[in-house]
Tab-separated table of C-alpha atoms and ligand atoms in Angstrom:
chain	number	residue	atom	x	y	z
X	12	UNK	CA	-28.622	-2.053	-6.999
X	13	UNK	CA	-28.813	1.600	-6.751
X	14	UNK	CA	-25.588	3.759	-6.877
X	15	UNK	CA	-25.649	6.126	-4.175
X	16	UNK	CA	-26.413	9.506	-5.295
X	17	UNK	CA	-25.351	11.388	-2.716
X	18	UNK	CA	-22.187	13.503	-2.940
X	19	UNK	CA	-21.796	13.371	-6.752
X	20	UNK	CA	-18.569	12.280	-6.921
X	21	UNK	CA	-16.836	9.307	-7.713
X	22	UNK	CA	-13.511	7.897	-6.650
X	23	UNK	CA	-11.171	7.726	-8.858
X	24	UNK	CA	-8.612	4.793	-7.479
X	25	UNK	CA	-5.620	5.010	-10.086
X	26	UNK	CA	-3.109	4.003	-6.950
X	27	UNK	CA	-1.210	0.640	-7.503
X	28	UNK	CA	-0.218	-0.898	-3.962
X	29	UNK	CA	-3.455	-1.940	-1.990
X	30	UNK	CA	-2.118	-0.103	0.835
X	31	UNK	CA	-2.495	3.477	-0.256
X	32	UNK	CA	-6.004	1.838	-1.821
X	33	UNK	CA	-7.384	0.759	1.484
X	34	UNK	CA	-5.771	4.071	3.584
X	35	UNK	CA	-7.490	6.491	0.424
X	36	UNK	CA	-10.577	4.292	0.823
X	37	UNK	CA	-10.947	4.482	4.491
X	38	UNK	CA	-10.347	8.338	4.166
X	39	UNK	CA	-12.850	9.310	1.650
X	40	UNK	CA	-15.703	6.993	2.397
X	41	UNK	CA	-17.938	9.136	3.856
X	42	UNK	CA	-17.596	11.769	1.073
X	43	UNK	CA	-18.339	9.753	-2.276
X	44	UNK	CA	-20.410	7.607	-3.950
X	45	UNK	CA	-18.755	5.222	-5.904
X	46	UNK	CA	-15.357	3.601	-6.286
X	47	UNK	CA	-13.979	3.367	-10.074
X	48	UNK	CA	-11.432	0.554	-10.360
X	49	UNK	CA	-9.360	0.957	-13.232
X	50	UNK	CA	-5.923	-1.054	-14.683
X	51	UNK	CA	-3.315	0.698	-12.570
X	52	UNK	CA	-5.166	-1.279	-9.394
X	53	UNK	CA	-6.190	-3.999	-10.714
X	54	UNK	CA	-2.316	-4.914	-12.190
X	55	UNK	CA	-1.397	-3.608	-8.847
X	56	UNK	CA	-3.368	-5.726	-6.418
X	57	UNK	CA	-4.998	-8.425	-8.192
X	58	UNK	CA	-8.421	-8.449	-9.413
X	59	UNK	CA	-9.518	-9.390	-6.225
X	60	UNK	CA	-9.464	-6.210	-5.149
X	61	UNK	CA	-12.651	-5.274	-7.061
X	62	UNK	CA	-14.263	-7.554	-4.337
X	63	UNK	CA	-12.637	-5.789	-1.460
X	64	UNK	CA	-13.613	-2.598	-2.838
X	65	UNK	CA	-17.156	-3.470	-3.038
X	66	UNK	CA	-16.916	-4.373	0.234
X	67	UNK	CA	-17.069	-1.117	0.948
X	68	UNK	CA	-18.695	1.136	-1.798
X	69	UNK	CA	-20.682	0.041	-5.247
X	70	UNK	CA	-17.576	-0.022	-7.874
X	71	UNK	CA	-17.032	0.887	-11.527
X	72	UNK	CA	-15.069	-1.065	-13.155
X	73	UNK	CA	-13.169	1.076	-15.519
X	74	UNK	CA	-11.676	-1.198	-18.147
X	75	UNK	CA	-11.940	0.866	-21.165
X	76	UNK	CA	-14.195	-2.720	-22.869
X	77	UNK	CA	-13.251	-2.152	-27.196
X	78	UNK	CA	-13.185	-5.933	-28.355
X	79	UNK	CA	-15.564	-8.332	-30.089
X	80	UNK	CA	-18.887	-9.128	-28.466
X	81	UNK	CA	-17.659	-12.458	-27.145
X	82	UNK	CA	-14.823	-11.036	-25.548
X	83	UNK	CA	-16.497	-7.876	-24.325
X	84	UNK	CA	-19.101	-10.529	-22.730
X	85	UNK	CA	-16.335	-12.405	-21.049
X	86	UNK	CA	-14.600	-9.609	-19.655
X	87	UNK	CA	-17.926	-7.693	-18.205
X	88	UNK	CA	-18.690	-11.289	-17.295
X	89	UNK	CA	-15.277	-11.240	-14.799
X	90	UNK	CA	-16.240	-7.788	-14.124
X	91	UNK	CA	-19.809	-8.040	-12.796
X	92	UNK	CA	-18.813	-12.028	-10.562
X	93	UNK	CA	-16.325	-10.007	-8.776
X	94	UNK	CA	-18.440	-7.777	-6.790
X	95	UNK	CA	-18.487	-4.503	-9.950
X	96	UNK	CA	-21.838	-2.804	-9.889
X	97	UNK	CA	-20.963	-1.021	-13.350
X	98	UNK	CA	-18.511	-1.302	-15.931
X	99	UNK	CA	-17.264	1.330	-18.721
X	100	UNK	CA	-16.686	0.220	-22.500
X	101	UNK	CA	-15.821	2.131	-25.277
X	102	UNK	CA	-18.194	2.721	-27.954
X	103	UNK	CA	-16.070	2.831	-31.474
X	104	UNK	CA	-16.251	-0.817	-31.582
X	105	UNK	CA	-19.935	-0.652	-32.671
X	106	UNK	CA	-23.432	-1.469	-31.885
X	107	UNK	CA	-22.951	-5.448	-31.367
X	108	UNK	CA	-19.994	-4.817	-28.668
X	109	UNK	CA	-21.872	-2.689	-26.687
X	110	UNK	CA	-24.676	-4.349	-26.935
X	111	UNK	CA	-22.586	-7.495	-25.737
X	112	UNK	CA	-21.588	-5.566	-22.113
X	113	UNK	CA	-25.194	-4.145	-21.759
X	114	UNK	CA	-26.814	-8.260	-21.707
X	115	UNK	CA	-23.434	-9.531	-19.924
X	116	UNK	CA	-24.161	-6.091	-17.593
X	117	UNK	CA	-27.596	-6.603	-16.881
X	118	UNK	CA	-27.764	-3.122	-18.631
X	119	UNK	CA	-24.948	-1.614	-16.047
X	120	UNK	CA	-22.664	-0.227	-18.351
X	121	UNK	CA	-21.182	3.459	-19.355
X	122	UNK	CA	-20.176	4.568	-23.053
X	123	UNK	CA	-17.321	6.237	-22.938
X	124	UNK	CA	-18.966	8.919	-25.006
X	125	UNK	CA	-16.090	12.236	-25.626
X	126	UNK	CA	-12.516	11.390	-23.149
X	127	UNK	CA	-11.795	14.673	-21.325
X	128	UNK	CA	-8.104	14.864	-22.039
X	129	UNK	CA	-7.034	17.013	-24.756
X	130	UNK	CA	-6.038	13.917	-27.459
X	131	UNK	CA	-10.047	12.930	-26.443
X	132	UNK	CA	-10.714	16.266	-29.132
X	133	UNK	CA	-9.261	14.235	-32.257
X	134	UNK	CA	-11.345	11.530	-32.516
X	135	UNK	CA	-13.906	11.054	-29.779
X	136	UNK	CA	-15.652	14.591	-29.672
X	137	UNK	CA	-16.849	14.348	-33.491
X	138	UNK	CA	-17.899	10.687	-32.793
X	139	UNK	CA	-19.148	11.602	-29.569
X	140	UNK	CA	-22.855	12.352	-30.807
X	141	UNK	CA	-22.810	9.277	-32.448
X	142	UNK	CA	-21.997	7.102	-29.792
X	143	UNK	CA	-24.146	8.677	-27.220
X	144	UNK	CA	-27.562	7.959	-29.256
X	145	UNK	CA	-26.094	4.139	-29.566
X	146	UNK	CA	-25.153	4.376	-26.024
X	147	UNK	CA	-28.997	5.234	-26.302
X	148	UNK	CA	-30.190	2.638	-28.706
X	149	UNK	CA	-28.560	-0.023	-26.649
X	150	UNK	CA	-29.862	0.138	-23.540
X	151	UNK	CA	-26.697	1.358	-21.487
X	152	UNK	CA	-27.416	2.955	-17.938
X	153	UNK	CA	-25.282	6.514	-18.960
X	154	UNK	CA	-22.232	7.507	-20.654
X	155	UNK	CA	-19.314	9.206	-19.746
X	156	UNK	CA	-18.402	13.029	-20.816
X	157	UNK	CA	-15.059	15.517	-20.417
X	158	UNK	CA	-15.660	17.925	-17.322
X	159	UNK	CA	-12.431	19.760	-19.359
X	160	UNK	CA	-15.837	20.414	-21.944
X	161	UNK	CA	-18.801	21.480	-19.613
X	162	UNK	CA	-20.471	22.748	-23.228
X	163	UNK	CA	-20.290	19.039	-24.604
X	164	UNK	CA	-21.944	17.658	-21.177
X	165	UNK	CA	-25.039	20.241	-22.363
X	166	UNK	CA	-24.590	18.742	-26.085
X	167	UNK	CA	-24.280	15.253	-25.339
X	168	UNK	CA	-27.380	15.290	-21.966
X	169	UNK	CA	-29.695	16.215	-25.421
X	170	UNK	CA	-29.115	13.596	-27.076
X	171	UNK	CA	-29.336	10.397	-24.137
X	172	UNK	CA	-32.221	12.463	-22.281
X	173	UNK	CA	-32.621	10.535	-18.897
X	174	UNK	CA	-29.533	8.123	-18.828
X	175	UNK	CA	-26.536	8.808	-16.715
X	176	UNK	CA	-23.692	11.046	-16.925
X	177	UNK	CA	-20.118	10.676	-14.900
X	178	UNK	CA	-17.992	13.101	-15.870
X	179	UNK	CA	-14.361	12.917	-15.417
X	180	UNK	CA	-11.238	15.891	-15.905
X	181	UNK	CA	-12.227	17.262	-12.829
X	182	UNK	CA	-9.429	18.525	-10.403
X	183	UNK	CA	-5.470	17.171	-11.971
X	184	UNK	CA	-7.220	17.125	-15.895
X	185	UNK	CA	-8.455	21.183	-14.858
X	186	UNK	CA	-12.455	20.807	-15.188
X	187	UNK	CA	-14.429	21.907	-12.295
X	188	UNK	CA	-17.375	19.917	-10.736
X	189	UNK	CA	-19.539	22.445	-10.054
X	190	UNK	CA	-19.688	23.291	-14.282
X	191	UNK	CA	-19.808	20.254	-15.049
X	192	UNK	CA	-22.874	19.409	-13.004
X	193	UNK	CA	-24.017	22.217	-13.625
X	194	UNK	CA	-23.552	21.309	-17.271
X	195	UNK	CA	-25.787	18.138	-16.960
X	196	UNK	CA	-23.451	16.065	-15.129
X	197	UNK	CA	-25.421	13.491	-12.470
X	198	UNK	CA	-21.607	12.570	-11.117
X	199	UNK	CA	-18.346	13.809	-11.115
X	200	UNK	CA	-15.170	11.688	-11.066
X	201	UNK	CA	-12.250	12.634	-9.210
X	202	UNK	CA	-8.778	10.689	-9.078
X	203	UNK	CA	-5.697	13.060	-8.549
X	204	UNK	CA	-6.651	15.577	-7.005
X	205	UNK	CA	-8.595	13.182	-4.137
X	206	UNK	CA	-6.133	10.372	-3.697
X	207	UNK	CA	-2.862	12.705	-4.298
X	208	UNK	CA	-3.863	15.600	-1.723
X	209	UNK	CA	-2.346	15.539	1.682
X	210	UNK	CA	-5.279	14.272	3.085
X	211	UNK	CA	-7.697	12.948	0.699
X	212	UNK	CA	-10.585	12.869	3.487
X	213	UNK	CA	-10.451	16.257	3.553
X	214	UNK	CA	-10.129	17.174	-0.188
X	215	UNK	CA	-13.245	14.825	-1.399
X	216	UNK	CA	-15.321	16.363	1.019
X	217	UNK	CA	-14.452	19.853	-0.500
X	218	UNK	CA	-16.085	18.022	-4.285
X	219	UNK	CA	-18.374	16.761	-2.143
X	220	UNK	CA	-19.409	20.592	-0.850
X	221	UNK	CA	-18.974	21.666	-4.134
X	222	UNK	CA	-21.295	18.984	-5.569
X	223	UNK	CA	-23.855	19.804	-3.152
X	224	UNK	CA	-23.728	23.660	-3.830
X	225	UNK	CA	-24.136	23.357	-7.197
X	226	UNK	CA	-26.513	20.624	-7.639
X	227	UNK	CA	-29.032	22.711	-4.496
X	228	UNK	CA	-29.061	19.900	-2.670
X	229	UNK	CA	-28.587	21.428	0.466
N	306	LIG	O1	-7.219	12.973	-13.911
N	306	LIG	P1	-7.983	12.351	-12.287
N	306	LIG	O2	-6.321	11.917	-11.884
N	306	LIG	O3	-9.466	12.941	-11.791
N	306	LIG	O4	-8.427	10.846	-13.482
N	306	LIG	C1	-9.130	10.906	-14.041
N	306	LIG	C2	-10.173	8.725	-14.007
N	306	LIG	O5	-11.549	9.531	-14.773
N	306	LIG	C3	-9.251	8.613	-14.080
N	306	LIG	O6	-9.388	6.914	-13.721
N	306	LIG	C4	-9.274	8.033	-16.184
N	306	LIG	O7	-8.653	6.871	-16.814
N	306	LIG	C5	-10.368	7.682	-16.306
N	306	LIG	N1	-11.429	9.249	-17.314
N	306	LIG	C6	-10.744	10.020	-18.283
N	306	LIG	O8	-9.590	10.821	-17.113
N	306	LIG	C7	-10.945	10.464	-19.116
N	306	LIG	C8	-11.971	9.900	-19.910
N	306	LIG	O9	-12.099	10.434	-21.306
N	306	LIG	C9	-12.541	8.821	-19.381
N	306	LIG	C10	-12.244	8.327	-18.018
């Protein structure tokens, strides 16, 4: 199933209580293209939350999968069978581990190339081009690249061609949605700056408007 490419905003729903998740999702649903579900929400609410959220929007399961191929496959199957449209895995585990994720998800995998937080410069940045190239070779759908360093999005775009780039680090981590999109990201991922805002719906609408002026979509 194609992910909507309308607002270019992916909500990172890192809340732990189901009522908060439902409140935020109901407020932002018209302003985001997908919901990214990570461990805090799954551990807080149980994996059924993946299925529940998938009835509202496409769900990307950000489990940062980083294991041996056989275990990666089981994790991806568990996420996809609950309604995830895509998963996120690490690439430092090597090509066989990434290939297992690609196979088990039917190609619906984003591989973390370079992480957006300051520590991401330490180990992920020096390897990011190699990981991006591994992702492309493995048949992944795309990569994760940092909105906090838009110049790196442009560098990694040159490696992957037309694969998708989803980009976290907007808002709370200091990155700007418009900079990330102009540098070549397809989507920005926004968490705290939306779910932690006094009015999450208005915050999400603001990011969607910023995205549409940056990409010239109206
Ligand atoms: O900083 P925020 O609150 O907007 O959340 C960012 C989200 O993106 C969060 O779910 C985190 O797990 C994810 N993420 C990164 O922040 C950085 C990465 O390199 C990869 C994923």
